[in-house]
Short mmCIF file of C-alpha atoms in Angstrom, two decimals:
data_model
loop_
_atom_site.label_atom_id
_atom_site.label_comp_id
_atom_site.label_asym_id
_atom_site.label_seq_id
_atom_site.Cartn_x
_atom_site.Cartn_y
_atom_site.Cartn_z
CA MET A 21 -19.31 13.80 -19.30
CA ASP A 22 -21.57 16.46 -20.83
CA HIS A 23 -18.77 17.80 -23.03
CA ALA A 24 -18.03 14.27 -24.24
CA TRP A 25 -21.65 13.62 -25.19
CA THR A 26 -21.69 16.96 -27.01
CA ALA A 27 -18.58 15.92 -28.94
CA VAL A 28 -20.25 12.62 -29.89
CA ARG A 29 -23.28 14.41 -31.28
CA ARG A 30 -21.05 16.70 -33.31
CA LEU A 31 -19.12 13.73 -34.71
CA ALA A 32 -22.42 12.08 -35.63
CA GLU A 33 -23.28 15.24 -37.57
CA GLY A 34 -20.07 14.81 -39.54
CA ARG A 35 -18.02 17.61 -37.95
CA PRO A 36 -14.21 17.23 -37.93
CA LEU A 37 -12.69 15.76 -34.78
CA ARG A 38 -10.94 18.93 -33.63
CA GLU A 39 -14.11 20.96 -34.08
CA ALA A 40 -16.19 18.35 -32.28
CA LEU A 41 -13.84 18.36 -29.27
CA CYS A 42 -13.73 22.18 -29.10
CA GLY A 43 -10.07 22.15 -28.19
CA ARG A 44 -10.40 19.63 -25.35
CA ASP A 45 -7.42 17.31 -25.66
CA SER A 46 -6.55 16.00 -22.20
CA ALA A 47 -6.13 12.33 -21.34
CA GLU A 48 -9.43 12.41 -19.45
CA ASP A 49 -11.20 13.93 -22.47
CA TRP A 50 -10.24 11.00 -24.72
CA VAL A 51 -11.30 8.43 -22.14
CA ALA A 52 -14.60 10.27 -21.69
CA LEU A 53 -15.19 10.35 -25.46
CA ASP A 54 -14.66 6.59 -25.68
CA LEU A 55 -17.25 6.02 -22.95
CA ALA A 56 -19.71 8.56 -24.33
CA VAL A 57 -20.01 6.77 -27.68
CA ARG A 58 -20.82 3.47 -26.04
CA TYR A 59 -23.05 4.89 -23.31
CA PRO A 60 -25.00 7.81 -24.79
CA PRO A 61 -27.31 9.74 -22.42
CA TRP A 62 -31.04 9.20 -22.34
CA TYR A 63 -31.53 12.43 -24.27
CA ALA A 64 -29.61 11.21 -27.35
CA PRO A 65 -31.47 12.10 -30.58
CA ASP A 66 -34.14 9.59 -31.57
CA GLY A 67 -32.85 7.05 -34.01
CA TRP A 68 -29.21 8.06 -33.55
CA ASP A 69 -26.79 5.15 -33.60
CA ALA A 70 -23.01 5.21 -33.64
CA SER A 71 -23.15 2.67 -36.44
CA ALA A 72 -24.88 5.17 -38.75
CA ARG A 73 -21.52 6.34 -40.02
CA ASP A 74 -19.50 3.21 -39.38
CA ALA A 75 -18.84 2.59 -43.05
CA ALA A 76 -17.95 6.20 -43.82
CA PRO A 77 -14.22 6.57 -44.50
CA ALA A 78 -14.24 10.10 -43.07
CA GLU A 79 -12.54 11.05 -39.81
CA PRO A 80 -15.75 11.62 -37.74
CA GLY A 81 -17.16 8.22 -38.69
CA THR A 82 -13.88 6.50 -37.97
CA ALA A 83 -13.68 8.14 -34.54
CA LEU A 84 -17.18 6.91 -33.69
CA ALA A 85 -16.46 3.44 -35.02
CA LEU A 86 -13.29 3.17 -32.91
CA CYS A 87 -15.44 3.57 -29.80
CA HIS A 88 -18.46 1.58 -31.00
CA PRO A 89 -20.07 -0.94 -28.62
CA SER A 90 -19.46 -3.70 -31.18
CA GLY A 91 -15.97 -5.16 -31.04
CA ARG A 92 -16.13 -6.09 -34.75
CA ILE A 93 -16.79 -2.50 -35.72
CA ARG A 94 -13.99 -1.24 -33.47
CA GLU A 95 -11.59 -3.75 -34.99
CA ALA A 96 -12.56 -2.85 -38.57
CA ALA A 97 -12.11 0.85 -37.86
CA LEU A 98 -8.51 0.33 -36.74
CA ASP A 99 -7.37 -0.16 -40.34
CA ARG A 100 -8.46 3.41 -41.13
CA VAL A 101 -6.57 5.06 -38.25
CA ALA A 102 -3.42 5.57 -40.31
CA ARG A 103 -5.31 8.03 -42.54
CA TYR A 104 -6.09 10.35 -39.64
CA PRO A 105 -3.16 11.19 -37.31
CA ASP A 106 -5.50 12.98 -34.89
CA LEU A 107 -7.05 9.60 -34.03
CA LEU A 108 -3.86 8.30 -32.40
CA PRO A 109 -5.29 8.84 -28.87
CA LEU A 110 -8.17 6.49 -29.66
CA LEU A 111 -5.69 3.92 -30.95
CA VAL A 112 -3.96 4.13 -27.55
CA VAL A 113 -7.32 3.60 -25.85
CA ARG A 114 -8.03 0.53 -27.97
CA CYS A 115 -4.75 -1.04 -26.82
CA THR A 116 -6.52 -1.65 -23.49
CA ASP A 117 -9.69 -3.03 -25.13
CA TRP A 118 -11.35 -5.97 -23.40
CA ALA A 119 -11.76 -7.77 -26.76
CA ALA A 120 -8.54 -9.58 -27.59
CA PRO A 121 -8.75 -9.19 -31.43
CA VAL A 122 -9.28 -5.43 -31.07
CA ARG A 123 -6.54 -5.11 -28.48
CA GLN A 124 -4.00 -7.13 -30.45
CA ARG A 125 -4.63 -5.25 -33.71
CA ALA A 126 -4.40 -1.90 -31.94
CA ARG A 127 -1.13 -2.86 -30.30
CA ALA A 128 0.36 -3.97 -33.61
CA LEU A 129 -0.51 -0.58 -35.11
CA LEU A 130 0.72 1.40 -32.12
CA ALA A 131 4.06 -0.43 -32.23
CA GLU A 132 4.55 1.07 -35.71
CA ALA A 133 3.68 4.61 -34.60
CA PRO A 134 6.52 7.17 -34.51
CA ALA A 135 8.13 7.75 -31.14
CA ALA A 136 7.18 11.42 -31.24
CA GLY A 137 3.51 10.43 -31.35
CA LEU A 138 3.90 8.24 -28.28
CA VAL A 139 5.69 10.99 -26.39
CA ALA A 140 2.96 13.48 -27.28
CA ARG A 141 0.40 11.13 -25.73
CA ALA A 142 2.42 10.26 -22.63
CA GLU A 143 -0.25 11.54 -20.23
CA LEU A 144 -2.95 9.37 -21.83
CA ILE A 145 -0.66 6.33 -21.99
CA LEU A 146 0.20 6.62 -18.30
CA LEU A 147 -3.43 7.18 -17.32
CA LEU A 148 -4.49 4.05 -19.19
CA GLY A 149 -1.47 2.24 -17.75
CA ARG A 150 -3.42 1.96 -14.50
CA ARG A 151 -5.84 -0.40 -16.24
CA GLU A 152 -5.42 -4.15 -16.11
CA ARG A 153 -4.34 -4.28 -19.78
CA GLY A 154 -2.59 -0.92 -19.91
CA GLY A 155 1.04 -2.00 -19.67
CA PHE A 156 1.76 -2.45 -23.39
CA ALA A 157 1.65 1.23 -24.36
CA VAL A 158 3.58 2.19 -21.22
CA GLU A 159 6.38 -0.19 -22.26
CA LEU A 160 6.46 1.38 -25.73
CA LEU A 161 6.66 4.86 -24.22
CA ASP A 162 9.39 3.78 -21.81
CA ARG A 163 11.45 2.34 -24.65
CA ALA A 164 10.95 5.45 -26.77
CA LEU A 165 12.15 7.71 -23.98
CA ARG A 166 15.10 5.54 -23.00
CA GLU A 167 16.36 4.80 -26.49
CA GLY A 168 15.31 7.95 -28.33
CA PRO A 169 16.93 11.37 -28.42
CA ALA A 170 17.02 13.36 -25.19
CA GLU A 171 14.88 16.04 -26.87
CA HIS A 172 11.86 13.75 -26.51
CA LEU A 173 12.11 14.02 -22.73
CA HIS A 174 12.42 17.79 -22.47
CA PRO A 175 8.73 18.74 -22.86
CA LEU A 176 7.67 16.02 -20.43
CA LEU A 177 9.97 17.36 -17.73
CA GLY A 178 7.70 20.39 -17.51
CA SER A 179 4.41 18.50 -17.67
CA ALA A 180 1.53 19.61 -15.46
CA ASP A 181 0.50 15.96 -15.04
CA ARG A 182 2.09 14.44 -11.92
CA ALA A 183 2.39 10.88 -13.29
CA THR A 184 4.02 12.14 -16.49
CA LEU A 185 6.37 14.39 -14.55
CA ARG A 186 7.51 11.53 -12.32
CA PHE A 187 7.90 9.11 -15.22
CA ALA A 188 9.95 11.55 -17.28
CA HIS A 189 12.24 12.49 -14.41
CA ARG A 190 12.81 8.86 -13.51
CA VAL A 191 13.96 8.12 -17.06
CA ALA A 192 16.04 11.30 -17.20
CA VAL A 193 17.79 10.41 -13.94
CA GLU A 194 18.52 6.87 -15.07
CA ARG A 195 19.91 8.17 -18.36
CA GLY A 196 22.02 10.75 -16.54
CA LEU A 197 20.55 13.61 -18.57
CA LEU A 198 20.16 16.12 -15.73
CA PRO A 199 23.11 17.87 -14.06
CA ALA A 200 23.38 17.64 -10.30
CA VAL A 201 22.62 21.33 -9.75
CA ARG A 202 19.35 21.06 -11.69
CA LEU A 203 18.39 17.92 -9.77
CA ALA A 204 19.04 19.71 -6.50
CA ARG A 205 16.90 22.67 -7.54
CA ILE A 206 14.03 20.41 -8.54
CA ALA A 207 14.24 18.59 -5.22
CA ALA A 208 14.40 21.84 -3.27
CA ARG A 209 11.46 23.51 -5.03
CA SER A 210 9.11 20.66 -5.86
CA GLY A 211 6.02 19.97 -3.77
CA ASP A 212 5.93 16.32 -4.88
CA ALA A 213 7.48 13.99 -2.28
CA VAL A 214 8.31 11.34 -4.91
CA LEU A 215 10.13 13.87 -7.08
CA GLN A 216 11.88 15.31 -4.03
CA ASP A 217 13.32 11.93 -3.05
CA LEU A 218 14.21 10.93 -6.60
CA CYS A 219 16.06 14.13 -7.45
CA ALA A 220 17.68 14.63 -4.03
CA GLU A 221 19.11 11.11 -4.06
CA ALA A 222 20.33 11.54 -7.63
CA ALA A 223 21.94 14.89 -6.84
CA VAL A 224 23.77 13.49 -3.82
CA ALA A 225 24.89 10.44 -5.83
CA ALA A 226 26.23 12.73 -8.56
CA VAL A 227 28.26 14.72 -6.04
CA ARG A 228 29.56 11.51 -4.52
CA GLY A 229 30.46 10.11 -7.93
CA THR A 230 32.25 13.18 -9.28
CA GLY A 231 33.61 14.63 -6.06
CA ARG A 232 32.39 18.06 -7.19
CA ASP A 233 29.81 19.93 -5.16
CA ASP A 234 29.10 23.01 -7.33
CA GLY A 235 26.72 24.26 -4.63
CA VAL A 236 24.50 21.18 -4.80
CA LEU A 237 24.44 20.52 -1.06
CA ASP A 238 23.77 24.17 -0.26
CA ILE A 239 20.70 24.04 -2.51
CA LEU A 240 19.44 20.88 -0.83
CA LEU A 241 19.96 22.40 2.62
CA THR A 242 17.49 25.17 1.76
CA GLY A 243 14.80 22.83 0.39
CA ARG A 244 11.13 23.26 1.21
CA SER A 245 10.82 19.68 2.39
CA GLY A 246 12.45 18.25 5.47
CA ARG A 247 13.24 15.11 3.48
CA VAL A 248 15.32 17.14 1.04
CA ARG A 249 17.10 19.07 3.77
CA ALA A 250 17.81 15.79 5.56
CA ALA A 251 19.45 14.40 2.42
CA GLY A 252 21.64 17.49 2.23
CA VAL A 253 22.58 17.35 5.92
CA THR A 254 23.47 13.66 5.72
CA ALA A 255 25.66 14.34 2.67
CA LEU A 256 27.68 16.84 4.72
CA ARG A 257 29.32 13.92 6.48
CA ARG A 258 30.79 12.43 3.31
CA ALA A 259 31.88 15.90 2.24
CA GLY A 260 33.70 16.33 5.56
CA ARG A 261 31.65 19.43 6.42
CA TYR A 262 30.75 18.34 9.94
CA GLU A 263 30.69 21.80 11.47
CA GLU A 264 28.02 22.99 9.04
CA ALA A 265 25.60 20.43 10.42
CA ARG A 266 25.41 22.38 13.69
CA ALA A 267 23.23 25.01 12.02
CA HIS A 268 20.61 22.33 11.34
CA LEU A 269 20.35 21.02 14.90
CA THR A 270 17.43 23.40 15.37
CA ASP A 271 15.64 22.68 12.09
CA ARG A 272 11.85 22.65 12.24
CA SER A 273 11.85 19.04 11.00
CA GLY A 274 12.61 16.26 13.45
CA VAL A 275 14.14 14.15 10.66
CA VAL A 276 16.58 16.93 9.79
CA ARG A 277 17.51 17.42 13.46
CA ALA A 278 18.22 13.69 13.80
CA CYS A 279 20.45 13.74 10.71
CA ALA A 280 22.25 16.81 11.98
CA ARG A 281 22.97 15.13 15.33
CA TYR A 282 24.37 12.11 13.49
CA VAL A 283 26.73 14.24 11.38
CA VAL A 284 27.83 16.31 14.36
CA ARG A 285 28.65 13.14 16.29
CA GLN A 286 30.57 11.77 13.32
CA GLY A 287 32.64 14.94 13.48
CA GLY A 288 33.53 14.17 17.09
CA THR A 289 31.14 16.55 18.86
CA ASP A 290 28.37 15.62 21.28
CA PRO A 291 25.25 17.57 20.28
CA LEU A 292 23.68 17.49 23.77
CA PRO A 293 25.84 20.27 25.28
CA LEU A 294 25.13 22.32 22.17
CA TYR A 295 21.38 21.95 22.71
CA ARG A 296 21.71 22.86 26.39
CA GLU A 297 23.56 26.03 25.49
CA LEU A 298 21.05 26.90 22.73
CA CYS A 299 18.13 26.51 25.13
CA THR A 300 19.58 28.95 27.68
CA ARG A 301 20.09 31.80 25.25
CA GLU A 302 17.94 34.90 25.39
CA ALA A 303 16.67 34.15 21.87
CA VAL A 304 15.82 30.45 21.76
CA ALA A 305 15.24 28.73 18.43
CA PRO A 306 12.05 26.61 18.63
CA GLY A 307 13.84 23.57 17.20
CA ALA A 308 16.38 23.72 20.02
CA ALA A 309 13.69 22.92 22.58
CA ALA A 310 12.47 19.92 20.58
CA GLY A 311 16.03 18.77 19.95
CA LEU A 312 16.93 18.91 23.64
CA GLY A 313 14.01 16.61 24.39
CA GLU A 314 15.05 14.23 21.62
CA CYS A 315 18.55 13.64 22.95
CA GLY A 316 18.50 15.02 26.49
CA ASP A 317 18.43 13.49 29.95
CA ARG A 318 15.20 13.33 31.94
CA LYS A 319 16.74 14.43 35.21
CA ALA A 320 19.15 17.01 33.86
CA ASP A 321 17.09 18.66 31.14
CA ALA A 322 13.44 18.47 32.17
CA ASP A 323 13.61 21.71 34.21
CA THR A 324 15.02 23.60 31.20
CA LEU A 325 12.11 22.50 29.05
CA TRP A 326 9.53 23.26 31.74
CA ALA A 327 10.96 26.78 31.88
CA LEU A 328 10.58 27.11 28.10
CA VAL A 329 6.90 26.15 28.36
CA ARG A 330 6.45 29.70 29.71
CA HIS A 331 8.54 31.32 26.96
CA PRO A 332 6.97 34.41 25.30
CA ASP A 333 7.42 32.93 21.82
CA PRO A 334 4.53 30.54 21.08
CA ALA A 335 6.68 28.50 18.69
CA VAL A 336 9.15 27.86 21.52
CA ARG A 337 6.34 26.93 23.90
CA ALA A 338 4.93 24.42 21.41
CA GLN A 339 8.32 22.83 20.74
CA ALA A 340 9.10 22.72 24.47
CA VAL A 341 5.96 20.61 24.91
CA THR A 342 7.22 18.36 22.09
CA GLY A 343 10.53 18.05 23.93
CA LEU A 344 8.79 17.12 27.17
CA ARG A 345 6.90 14.39 25.34
CA ALA A 346 10.18 13.06 23.93
CA LEU A 347 11.67 12.96 27.44
CA ASP A 348 8.48 11.33 28.76
CA VAL A 349 8.12 13.82 31.59
CA VAL A 350 4.69 15.23 30.74
CA GLY A 351 2.52 16.10 33.73
CA ARG A 352 -1.10 17.21 33.75
CA GLU A 353 -0.64 20.05 36.24
CA GLY A 354 2.23 21.59 34.31
CA LEU A 355 0.61 21.54 30.86
CA MET A 356 -3.04 22.03 31.80
CA PRO A 357 -2.83 25.86 31.52
CA LEU A 358 -1.60 25.52 27.93
CA LEU A 359 -4.99 24.18 26.85
CA ASP A 360 -6.12 27.83 27.12
CA ASP A 361 -3.00 29.24 25.45
CA PRO A 362 -3.55 32.11 22.98
CA SER A 363 -1.63 30.12 20.34
CA SER A 364 -3.56 27.36 18.58
CA ALA A 365 -0.27 25.55 17.87
CA VAL A 366 0.50 25.43 21.59
CA VAL A 367 -3.01 24.17 22.38
CA ARG A 368 -2.63 21.38 19.81
CA ALA A 369 0.81 20.39 21.12
CA ALA A 370 -0.45 20.34 24.72
CA THR A 371 -3.49 18.27 23.74
CA ARG A 372 -1.32 15.64 22.05
CA ALA A 373 0.96 15.47 25.06
CA LEU A 374 -1.91 15.17 27.54
CA LEU A 375 -4.00 12.51 25.78
CA PRO A 376 -2.45 9.69 27.89
CA HIS A 377 -3.49 11.69 30.98
CA ALA A 378 -7.05 12.42 29.82
CA ALA A 379 -8.66 10.41 32.62
CA GLU A 380 -7.01 12.68 35.20
CA PHE A 381 -8.92 15.80 34.02
CA PRO A 382 -12.06 17.04 35.74
CA VAL A 383 -14.83 16.32 33.24
CA GLU A 384 -16.66 19.56 33.90
CA TRP A 385 -13.47 21.55 33.32
CA LEU A 386 -13.15 20.00 29.85
CA ARG A 387 -16.85 20.44 29.06
CA GLU A 388 -16.59 24.14 29.85
CA ARG A 389 -14.05 24.39 27.03
CA ASP A 390 -16.19 22.32 24.68
CA SER A 391 -18.60 25.17 24.13
CA PRO A 392 -19.45 27.50 21.22
CA GLU A 393 -17.80 30.38 23.07
CA SER A 394 -14.40 28.66 23.06
CA ARG A 395 -11.87 29.11 20.30
CA ARG A 396 -11.87 26.23 17.80
CA ALA A 397 -8.46 24.88 18.89
CA VAL A 398 -9.56 24.87 22.54
CA ARG A 399 -12.87 23.19 21.70
CA VAL A 400 -11.23 20.51 19.56
CA GLY A 401 -8.62 19.87 22.26
CA ALA A 402 -11.31 19.43 24.90
CA GLN A 403 -13.25 17.05 22.66
CA ARG A 404 -10.16 14.93 22.01
CA LEU A 405 -9.43 14.67 25.71
CA LEU A 406 -13.04 13.80 26.50
CA ARG A 407 -12.98 11.03 23.90
CA ALA A 408 -9.66 9.73 25.24
CA ALA A 409 -11.18 9.65 28.73
CA GLY A 410 -14.21 7.78 27.43
CA ARG A 411 -16.55 10.68 28.24
CA PRO A 412 -19.31 12.01 25.97
CA TYR A 413 -19.05 15.55 24.78
CA ALA A 414 -21.45 18.11 23.38
CA GLY A 415 -22.04 17.45 19.67
#
């Protein structure tokens, strides 16, 4: 808030708004300025009062008046906003005002504002939209983006603000403004789960609607997120590309593996023999071990997974433990050595699998591993098992 209080002092001195803000123009900056005028710090200059310039028709005085503690002064200042375009953000703020006369007047003025101005303040509008009375401006922005030219949406599609980015893409998808290939690329590269789902679903729907792939599914199949890859794998079925799903039976994501098994079955192939063959190769894919546990048989496949627990690749060992959990054939004696495994991932996987068996462990054996000399993964694993067994452990 220090920068906001500094801006207030500069406005009180009569400095122009842009100069007072020193280039700060984010949604949070405008909200902070509004609060700073009404709640100045204890070190505010003696005798200073936001009302000192209330009657001044200049921009600094109008900015202060728009945020004044008195609702009457805020309401009166609204009629001067049209003279100063830079004050539009404060008009947006006043649309959520607790005082009905102020709020209603501000909304009437904002409804007359050009659509470009609303779009430029999308981040602020969406931030204030979380408030109890923040829906009005959001509705105006939504209408402007849905009914206005597509060019209004373009800058928002690259916004650094997550809420703005989601809002803009949702409108763009509903208006059909983004080609399927671009949607697939956004889904594949984005780190936002909401955007991943939105764009992946839209890309698949576009392929389904047009019958043209144009490489869309291949892009989805290489996505960073398992959710995106799963959407691509599932879409292989409708495209009749059943055989391609085999390559994803060993995906690192359990959701993707499940989708791949579904598509493979729809193509008339049982995935279980494929997993058994994959798990007996010299080079075993880690996902194959987990997949065998997810669809295998306890009697027929447990020995294969127990053998993979001793595999030289730590990723395979960790996923073999996951497969044993899925088959429900975990045993303390078999997995106990893995609590000292050189790989932290293996230690974590073994700990998760052994939690239901925590009471079977010798307490002293676990306490030996809950010591400063132990690696962090080993120490944390021992502590989790001690807690699960209802035993105290060294703090």
